[in-house]
Structure formats: C-alpha cells, structure tokens
Amino acid sequence: MPEVLRLVRAHNLVIAAAGVVAGGWIALERAALPGALACAALSGIGLGMAGNVLNDILDVDADAVNLRRDRPLAGRRIGVGTAVGCVVAGAVGGLVTAAAAGRAVLLAGAGALAVMIVYSPLLKPVPLVGNLAVSTVAGLPLMYGALAVQRPGAGLIPWVLAGALHLVREIAKDIEDLEGDRVVRRRTLPVVLGREGAAAAASLAAVAFVPLSLVLPRLAGYDGAYFAIALPAQMAVLVTASRLLLGETERVSALLKGAMLTGIVALVAGRLA
C-alpha cells in the first residue's frame, strides 16, 4: 500500500483536492462545502491520480536514466498492470464525480484528462508547449472549484496565478530531468537551450510572477489579508529565481510547492476576510 500511495503521489492529490475546495470558497466568498464542490474535489483526486500514474508509465525509461528510484515503476517495486489499473480507476472515478458536480466541471475534467493523455507522447517533447500545457492543468483545481459552485469568473485569476507558478516549477523539473529526456530524445526546453538557458527562462518567469501576483488580485479587489499572507510566497519565488540563476535546482521544487500552498491560503483569506 505505501508504494501505491507513492505511485499516485497521494500528498499531491490531497493538495489538489484542497485547491478545488479553496477555489469554491474563493468564488463563494465563504467557507462551505455544497455537494457539487465535494464531488469536484473527489474528481480532482481521481483525475490527478490518473494523470500522475500515466505520466510515470510513459516516463519510466527516462526516470530510470535520471535515477528516480523514488518512483515505484522506475524502481521496479510496482508492476505496470497495477499502474494501469490506477489510471483506469482514477479516470473513471474522476469523470463520474465530475459529472455529478455539473456539466461545466465534467467538460473541464474531460479536457484536462485529454491533455494529460497526450502530454508525455505529444506535448512534452515540444519546447515550452509541454510546460504550458501541464501548468494550465496543474493550476486548474482553483478554477474547478469555482466551476462547481457556478461562479467561473471568480476562478480565473487564481487559475492564472497558479498556472504561472507551476510554469516555473515545470521548467525547473525539466532541468533536473535533462539527461533522461536526452536519452529518449525529447526536445524539452533544457535540451534545446541547455541548463543555463532554461534556468534563465525559469528565473525570468519567476520574477514576472511577483508583479502579476500583486496587480491581478488588486484589480480584482482582494482584501489586504491576501497581500500580507502572499508576501512570504512572493519572497520564496524570488529566492527561487536567484537559485536558478546560480544553477541550483535541488531545492527549487520544494520552495515553489511551499509558495503555492501559501498562495492558496492568501487567496482564500483575501476573499473570506
């Protein structure tokens, strides 16, 4: 069971579900859990599980080169059959619960699943396109929650901010995966630009995120609580930019994940305060 939880990246699924609920709270401007929002959160878990495991199945050769022994498939601690079962269960469960949350949620969920299916074979090998695609899907939970409570407009700015932050993280992860991507002949941004060029691009995206995270919430009328709570997240993003320019990618992912969680709390506080 621990290996299955590691395979599906259970901690990330919990964060995704929390992001969906947070998106609903931001849109409603109050803490509540209507049935549609609860179903959307469950859908986020199912679809996220399908996408995570499918990515590991398709990336198993590259992960082996990159010595990603923490991943059960690359470390040969879980069989492909079990992984495929997780993909099917996640996809079916995710779509069924999305349908229960409403037509808009179902359409968004089906679209996200389609992107995840074509990501590794078609999108990831194209410089920057793959990064933009996965960032768009990774930032979707906040919009997903807004769709579930039928207030999609309120989810747009949170989606943009989450996607922009994920873009930095995705480029940084590609830098870490450079050798494996070369072996399987994927033309990711680091393969095309080299480590330094890709790090410069990720650093530029990180720096650009900070004014974006100030201007968009201000225009949308977020409460002052947002700006107070978001400050540590913005500082973490700037630290990330400096680390990338110095060629240090080891702690970047953890820094950005912390910034994402802090940002979600800030967005919720900025609407509920």
mmCIF file of C-alpha atoms in Angstrom:
data_model
loop_
_atom_site.group_PDB
_atom_site.id
_atom_site.type_symbol
_atom_site.label_atom_id
_atom_site.label_comp_id
_atom_site.label_asym_id
_atom_site.label_seq_id
_atom_site.Cartn_x
_atom_site.Cartn_y
_atom_site.Cartn_z
ATOM 1 C CA MET A 1 0.000 0.000 0.000
ATOM 2 C CA PRO A 2 2.749 2.598 0.763
ATOM 3 C CA GLU A 3 4.171 2.051 -2.731
ATOM 4 C CA VAL A 4 0.740 2.556 -4.305
ATOM 5 C CA LEU A 5 0.334 5.811 -2.384
ATOM 6 C CA ARG A 6 3.778 6.858 -3.597
ATOM 7 C CA LEU A 7 2.852 5.882 -7.162
ATOM 8 C CA VAL A 8 -0.293 8.008 -7.231
ATOM 9 C CA ARG A 9 1.523 10.804 -5.301
ATOM 10 C CA ALA A 10 -1.102 10.860 -2.590
ATOM 11 C CA HIS A 11 0.217 14.049 -0.970
ATOM 12 C CA ASN A 12 -0.198 15.934 -4.244
ATOM 13 C CA LEU A 13 -3.740 14.578 -4.598
ATOM 14 C CA VAL A 14 -4.625 15.940 -1.153
ATOM 15 C CA ILE A 15 -3.253 19.332 -2.214
ATOM 16 C CA ALA A 16 -5.274 19.179 -5.452
ATOM 17 C CA ALA A 17 -8.488 18.416 -3.542
ATOM 18 C CA ALA A 18 -7.759 21.245 -1.127
ATOM 19 C CA GLY A 19 -7.188 23.521 -4.122
ATOM 20 C CA VAL A 20 -10.607 22.625 -5.533
ATOM 21 C CA VAL A 21 -12.311 23.365 -2.212
ATOM 22 C CA ALA A 22 -10.330 26.598 -1.902
ATOM 23 C CA GLY A 23 -11.460 27.613 -5.383
ATOM 24 C CA GLY A 24 -15.051 27.103 -4.332
ATOM 25 C CA TRP A 25 -14.571 29.154 -1.173
ATOM 26 C CA ILE A 26 -12.927 31.969 -3.126
ATOM 27 C CA ALA A 27 -15.838 32.021 -5.561
ATOM 28 C CA LEU A 28 -18.496 31.817 -2.821
ATOM 29 C CA GLU A 29 -16.582 34.220 -0.540
ATOM 30 C CA ARG A 30 -17.413 31.941 2.387
ATOM 31 C CA ALA A 31 -16.379 28.548 3.737
ATOM 32 C CA ALA A 32 -18.962 25.958 2.697
ATOM 33 C CA LEU A 33 -18.973 22.503 1.152
ATOM 34 C CA PRO A 34 -22.007 22.046 -1.109
ATOM 35 C CA GLY A 35 -22.388 18.648 -2.730
ATOM 36 C CA ALA A 36 -21.160 19.804 -6.136
ATOM 37 C CA LEU A 37 -17.943 21.173 -4.620
ATOM 38 C CA ALA A 38 -17.320 17.951 -2.701
ATOM 39 C CA CYS A 39 -17.816 15.938 -5.908
ATOM 40 C CA ALA A 40 -15.437 18.256 -7.765
ATOM 41 C CA ALA A 41 -12.790 17.698 -5.062
ATOM 42 C CA LEU A 42 -13.175 13.924 -5.429
ATOM 43 C CA SER A 43 -12.954 14.325 -9.192
ATOM 44 C CA GLY A 44 -9.708 16.248 -8.803
ATOM 45 C CA ILE A 45 -8.275 13.359 -6.800
ATOM 46 C CA GLY A 46 -9.317 10.768 -9.390
ATOM 47 C CA LEU A 47 -8.133 12.680 -12.448
ATOM 48 C CA GLY A 48 -4.930 13.692 -10.693
ATOM 49 C CA MET A 49 -4.232 10.064 -9.867
ATOM 50 C CA ALA A 50 -4.794 9.044 -13.479
ATOM 51 C CA GLY A 51 -2.506 11.774 -14.786
ATOM 52 C CA ASN A 52 0.290 11.151 -12.269
ATOM 53 C CA VAL A 53 0.430 7.409 -12.854
ATOM 54 C CA LEU A 54 0.072 7.674 -16.630
ATOM 55 C CA ASN A 55 2.998 10.102 -16.663
ATOM 56 C CA ASP A 56 5.124 7.605 -14.710
ATOM 57 C CA ILE A 57 4.184 4.778 -17.078
ATOM 58 C CA LEU A 58 5.190 6.787 -20.143
ATOM 59 C CA ASP A 59 8.303 8.241 -18.463
ATOM 60 C CA VAL A 60 9.651 5.023 -16.965
ATOM 61 C CA ASP A 61 12.696 4.860 -19.288
ATOM 62 C CA ALA A 62 13.655 8.481 -18.687
ATOM 63 C CA ASP A 63 13.109 8.092 -14.938
ATOM 64 C CA ALA A 64 15.458 5.096 -14.925
ATOM 65 C CA VAL A 65 18.197 7.207 -16.549
ATOM 66 C CA ASN A 66 17.593 10.038 -14.084
ATOM 67 C CA LEU A 67 17.808 7.525 -11.212
ATOM 68 C CA ARG A 68 14.318 8.348 -9.969
ATOM 69 C CA ARG A 69 14.280 5.295 -7.727
ATOM 70 C CA ASP A 70 11.756 7.059 -5.509
ATOM 71 C CA ARG A 71 9.198 6.335 -8.221
ATOM 72 C CA PRO A 72 7.847 2.797 -7.803
ATOM 73 C CA LEU A 73 7.703 1.994 -11.520
ATOM 74 C CA ALA A 74 11.265 3.115 -12.251
ATOM 75 C CA GLY A 75 12.409 1.313 -9.101
ATOM 76 C CA ARG A 76 10.524 -1.838 -10.186
ATOM 77 C CA ARG A 77 8.586 -2.039 -6.918
ATOM 78 C CA ILE A 78 5.197 -1.949 -8.656
ATOM 79 C CA GLY A 79 4.174 -3.658 -11.884
ATOM 80 C CA VAL A 80 2.774 -1.974 -14.967
ATOM 81 C CA GLY A 81 -0.528 -3.840 -14.537
ATOM 82 C CA THR A 82 -1.132 -2.242 -11.152
ATOM 83 C CA ALA A 83 -0.222 1.161 -12.573
ATOM 84 C CA VAL A 84 -2.633 0.781 -15.497
ATOM 85 C CA GLY A 85 -5.373 -0.205 -13.046
ATOM 86 C CA CYS A 86 -4.751 3.020 -11.112
ATOM 87 C CA VAL A 87 -5.005 5.060 -14.320
ATOM 88 C CA VAL A 88 -8.314 3.468 -15.310
ATOM 89 C CA ALA A 89 -9.789 3.717 -11.801
ATOM 90 C CA GLY A 90 -8.724 7.342 -11.478
ATOM 91 C CA ALA A 91 -10.028 8.357 -14.895
ATOM 92 C CA VAL A 92 -13.401 6.636 -14.481
ATOM 93 C CA GLY A 93 -13.876 7.811 -10.908
ATOM 94 C CA GLY A 94 -12.771 11.320 -11.807
ATOM 95 C CA LEU A 95 -15.183 11.645 -14.702
ATOM 96 C CA VAL A 96 -18.132 10.131 -12.814
ATOM 97 C CA THR A 97 -17.710 12.513 -9.880
ATOM 98 C CA ALA A 98 -17.143 15.403 -12.297
ATOM 99 C CA ALA A 99 -20.481 14.617 -13.935
ATOM 100 C CA ALA A 100 -22.097 14.666 -10.502
ATOM 101 C CA ALA A 101 -20.617 18.132 -9.923
ATOM 102 C CA GLY A 102 -22.153 19.562 -13.070
ATOM 103 C CA ARG A 103 -21.741 19.839 -16.828
ATOM 104 C CA ALA A 104 -19.109 22.585 -16.701
ATOM 105 C CA VAL A 105 -16.981 20.560 -14.283
ATOM 106 C CA LEU A 106 -17.322 17.466 -16.483
ATOM 107 C CA LEU A 107 -16.206 19.367 -19.581
ATOM 108 C CA ALA A 108 -13.232 20.857 -17.737
ATOM 109 C CA GLY A 109 -12.292 17.485 -16.262
ATOM 110 C CA ALA A 110 -12.548 15.700 -19.609
ATOM 111 C CA GLY A 111 -10.426 18.406 -21.210
ATOM 112 C CA ALA A 112 -7.784 18.131 -18.500
ATOM 113 C CA LEU A 113 -7.711 14.339 -18.839
ATOM 114 C CA ALA A 114 -7.257 14.654 -22.613
ATOM 115 C CA VAL A 115 -4.291 16.973 -22.111
ATOM 116 C CA MET A 116 -2.747 14.567 -19.597
ATOM 117 C CA ILE A 117 -3.126 11.655 -22.017
ATOM 118 C CA VAL A 118 -1.291 13.411 -24.862
ATOM 119 C CA TYR A 119 1.183 15.242 -22.622
ATOM 120 C CA SER A 120 4.092 12.777 -22.490
ATOM 121 C CA PRO A 121 3.965 11.475 -26.096
ATOM 122 C CA LEU A 122 2.994 14.677 -27.932
ATOM 123 C CA LEU A 123 3.311 17.830 -25.830
ATOM 124 C CA LYS A 124 6.297 17.311 -23.543
ATOM 125 C CA PRO A 125 8.753 16.833 -26.439
ATOM 126 C CA VAL A 126 7.896 20.308 -27.796
ATOM 127 C CA PRO A 127 9.910 23.075 -26.083
ATOM 128 C CA LEU A 128 7.759 25.173 -23.729
ATOM 129 C CA VAL A 129 4.467 23.804 -25.147
ATOM 130 C CA GLY A 130 4.550 20.855 -22.762
ATOM 131 C CA ASN A 131 5.387 23.156 -19.846
ATOM 132 C CA LEU A 132 2.473 25.457 -20.658
ATOM 133 C CA ALA A 133 0.078 22.531 -21.059
ATOM 134 C CA VAL A 134 0.899 20.862 -17.760
ATOM 135 C CA SER A 135 0.966 24.217 -15.946
ATOM 136 C CA THR A 136 -2.513 25.002 -17.235
ATOM 137 C CA VAL A 137 -3.826 21.663 -15.951
ATOM 138 C CA ALA A 138 -1.897 21.824 -12.678
ATOM 139 C CA GLY A 139 -3.399 25.226 -11.889
ATOM 140 C CA LEU A 140 -6.923 24.080 -12.743
ATOM 141 C CA PRO A 141 -8.128 22.947 -9.267
ATOM 142 C CA LEU A 142 -8.904 26.527 -8.205
ATOM 143 C CA MET A 143 -10.990 27.090 -11.345
ATOM 144 C CA TYR A 144 -12.513 23.626 -10.931
ATOM 145 C CA GLY A 145 -13.901 24.647 -7.557
ATOM 146 C CA ALA A 146 -15.278 27.888 -8.967
ATOM 147 C CA LEU A 147 -16.981 25.962 -11.772
ATOM 148 C CA ALA A 148 -18.548 23.594 -9.236
ATOM 149 C CA VAL A 149 -20.272 26.498 -7.479
ATOM 150 C CA GLN A 150 -21.223 28.040 -10.841
ATOM 151 C CA ARG A 151 -19.028 31.135 -10.495
ATOM 152 C CA PRO A 152 -16.274 30.570 -13.068
ATOM 153 C CA GLY A 153 -15.342 34.245 -13.304
ATOM 154 C CA ALA A 154 -14.105 34.176 -9.715
ATOM 155 C CA GLY A 155 -11.752 31.310 -10.534
ATOM 156 C CA LEU A 156 -9.944 32.971 -13.435
ATOM 157 C CA ILE A 157 -7.321 34.998 -11.538
ATOM 158 C CA PRO A 158 -6.497 32.154 -9.090
ATOM 159 C CA TRP A 159 -6.108 29.823 -12.102
ATOM 160 C CA VAL A 160 -3.774 32.246 -13.892
ATOM 161 C CA LEU A 161 -1.617 32.748 -10.793
ATOM 162 C CA ALA A 162 -1.430 29.030 -10.009
ATOM 163 C CA GLY A 163 -0.591 28.211 -13.612
ATOM 164 C CA ALA A 164 2.136 30.870 -13.749
ATOM 165 C CA LEU A 165 3.771 29.480 -10.619
ATOM 166 C CA HIS A 166 3.530 25.922 -11.913
ATOM 167 C CA LEU A 167 5.249 27.023 -15.129
ATOM 168 C CA VAL A 168 8.379 27.952 -13.180
ATOM 169 C CA ARG A 169 8.321 24.598 -11.383
ATOM 170 C CA GLU A 170 7.817 22.611 -14.577
ATOM 171 C CA ILE A 171 10.806 24.205 -16.309
ATOM 172 C CA ALA A 172 12.916 23.588 -13.199
ATOM 173 C CA LYS A 173 11.832 19.928 -13.140
ATOM 174 C CA ASP A 174 12.797 19.586 -16.807
ATOM 175 C CA ILE A 175 16.279 20.845 -15.923
ATOM 176 C CA GLU A 176 16.559 18.058 -13.359
ATOM 177 C CA ASP A 177 15.340 15.527 -15.946
ATOM 178 C CA LEU A 178 17.669 16.733 -18.698
ATOM 179 C CA GLU A 179 19.747 13.566 -19.104
ATOM 180 C CA GLY A 180 16.767 11.234 -19.238
ATOM 181 C CA ASP A 181 14.963 13.457 -21.740
ATOM 182 C CA ARG A 182 18.054 13.445 -23.955
ATOM 183 C CA VAL A 183 18.151 9.648 -23.914
ATOM 184 C CA VAL A 184 14.513 9.358 -25.007
ATOM 185 C CA ARG A 185 15.042 12.224 -27.488
ATOM 186 C CA ARG A 186 12.625 14.744 -26.072
ATOM 187 C CA ARG A 187 13.266 18.316 -27.125
ATOM 188 C CA THR A 188 12.386 19.938 -23.820
ATOM 189 C CA LEU A 189 13.474 23.494 -23.088
ATOM 190 C CA PRO A 190 16.704 22.432 -21.280
ATOM 191 C CA VAL A 191 17.594 20.085 -24.150
ATOM 192 C CA VAL A 192 17.191 22.937 -26.652
ATOM 193 C CA LEU A 193 18.595 25.830 -24.605
ATOM 194 C CA GLY A 194 20.910 23.957 -22.263
ATOM 195 C CA ARG A 195 20.803 24.090 -18.468
ATOM 196 C CA GLU A 196 21.786 27.753 -18.228
ATOM 197 C CA GLY A 197 19.349 28.911 -20.904
ATOM 198 C CA ALA A 198 16.440 27.009 -19.368
ATOM 199 C CA ALA A 199 17.373 28.230 -15.880
ATOM 200 C CA ALA A 200 17.369 31.814 -17.185
ATOM 201 C CA ALA A 201 13.911 31.268 -18.717
ATOM 202 C CA ALA A 202 12.552 29.800 -15.472
ATOM 203 C CA SER A 203 14.104 32.635 -13.471
ATOM 204 C CA LEU A 204 12.506 35.220 -15.773
ATOM 205 C CA ALA A 205 9.118 33.520 -15.348
ATOM 206 C CA ALA A 206 9.597 33.543 -11.560
ATOM 207 C CA VAL A 207 10.437 37.253 -11.473
ATOM 208 C CA ALA A 208 7.474 38.063 -13.741
ATOM 209 C CA PHE A 209 5.151 36.168 -11.403
ATOM 210 C CA VAL A 210 5.696 38.575 -8.496
ATOM 211 C CA PRO A 211 4.180 41.738 -10.055
ATOM 212 C CA LEU A 212 1.472 39.562 -11.600
ATOM 213 C CA SER A 213 0.562 38.259 -8.149
ATOM 214 C CA LEU A 214 0.239 41.851 -6.927
ATOM 215 C CA VAL A 215 -1.559 43.512 -9.822
ATOM 216 C CA LEU A 216 -4.233 40.910 -10.658
ATOM 217 C CA PRO A 217 -5.568 40.484 -7.087
ATOM 218 C CA ARG A 218 -5.530 44.265 -6.633
ATOM 219 C CA LEU A 219 -7.608 44.727 -9.779
ATOM 220 C CA ALA A 220 -9.995 42.012 -8.575
ATOM 221 C CA GLY A 221 -10.466 43.716 -5.216
ATOM 222 C CA TYR A 222 -8.863 41.121 -2.941
ATOM 223 C CA ASP A 223 -8.730 42.077 0.741
ATOM 224 C CA GLY A 224 -5.489 43.241 2.378
ATOM 225 C CA ALA A 225 -5.150 39.842 4.057
ATOM 226 C CA TYR A 226 -4.159 38.409 0.686
ATOM 227 C CA PHE A 227 -1.205 40.749 0.296
ATOM 228 C CA ALA A 228 0.046 40.154 3.836
ATOM 229 C CA ILE A 229 -0.100 36.353 3.576
ATOM 230 C CA ALA A 230 1.184 36.242 -0.015
ATOM 231 C CA LEU A 231 4.374 38.129 0.847
ATOM 232 C CA PRO A 232 6.337 35.050 2.048
ATOM 233 C CA ALA A 233 5.276 33.205 -1.096
ATOM 234 C CA GLN A 234 6.498 36.051 -3.289
ATOM 235 C CA MET A 235 9.814 36.119 -1.413
ATOM 236 C CA ALA A 236 10.166 32.364 -1.924
ATOM 237 C CA VAL A 237 9.614 32.818 -5.653
ATOM 238 C CA LEU A 238 12.348 35.477 -5.794
ATOM 239 C CA VAL A 239 14.703 33.181 -3.882
ATOM 240 C CA THR A 240 13.849 30.505 -6.433
ATOM 241 C CA ALA A 241 14.784 32.868 -9.270
ATOM 242 C CA SER A 242 18.175 33.539 -7.702
ATOM 243 C CA ARG A 243 18.840 29.839 -7.093
ATOM 244 C CA LEU A 244 18.011 29.021 -10.693
ATOM 245 C CA LEU A 245 20.454 31.651 -11.957
ATOM 246 C CA LEU A 246 23.118 30.113 -9.715
ATOM 247 C CA GLY A 247 22.423 26.689 -11.209
ATOM 248 C CA GLU A 248 20.905 25.288 -8.006
ATOM 249 C CA THR A 249 17.771 23.280 -8.830
ATOM 250 C CA GLU A 250 17.737 20.807 -5.935
ATOM 251 C CA ARG A 251 15.506 22.771 -3.524
ATOM 252 C CA VAL A 252 13.573 24.763 -6.081
ATOM 253 C CA SER A 253 10.634 22.354 -6.284
ATOM 254 C CA ALA A 254 10.109 22.377 -2.505
ATOM 255 C CA LEU A 255 10.318 26.171 -2.379
ATOM 256 C CA LEU A 256 7.734 26.548 -5.110
ATOM 257 C CA LYS A 257 5.394 23.983 -3.585
ATOM 258 C CA GLY A 258 5.501 25.923 -0.327
ATOM 259 C CA ALA A 259 4.808 29.135 -2.236
ATOM 260 C CA MET A 260 1.810 27.501 -3.927
ATOM 261 C CA LEU A 261 0.269 26.396 -0.633
ATOM 262 C CA THR A 262 0.856 29.811 0.913
ATOM 263 C CA GLY A 263 -0.644 31.449 -2.163
ATOM 264 C CA ILE A 264 -3.816 29.370 -1.899
ATOM 265 C CA VAL A 265 -4.220 30.364 1.737
ATOM 266 C CA ALA A 266 -3.661 34.015 0.771
ATOM 267 C CA LEU A 267 -6.287 33.870 -1.971
ATOM 268 C CA VAL A 268 -8.853 32.340 0.352
ATOM 269 C CA ALA A 269 -8.085 34.831 3.115
ATOM 270 C CA GLY A 270 -8.340 37.681 0.651
ATOM 271 C CA ARG A 271 -11.933 36.722 -0.104
ATOM 272 C CA LEU A 272 -13.140 35.439 3.253
ATOM 273 C CA ALA A 273 -11.630 38.166 5.429
#
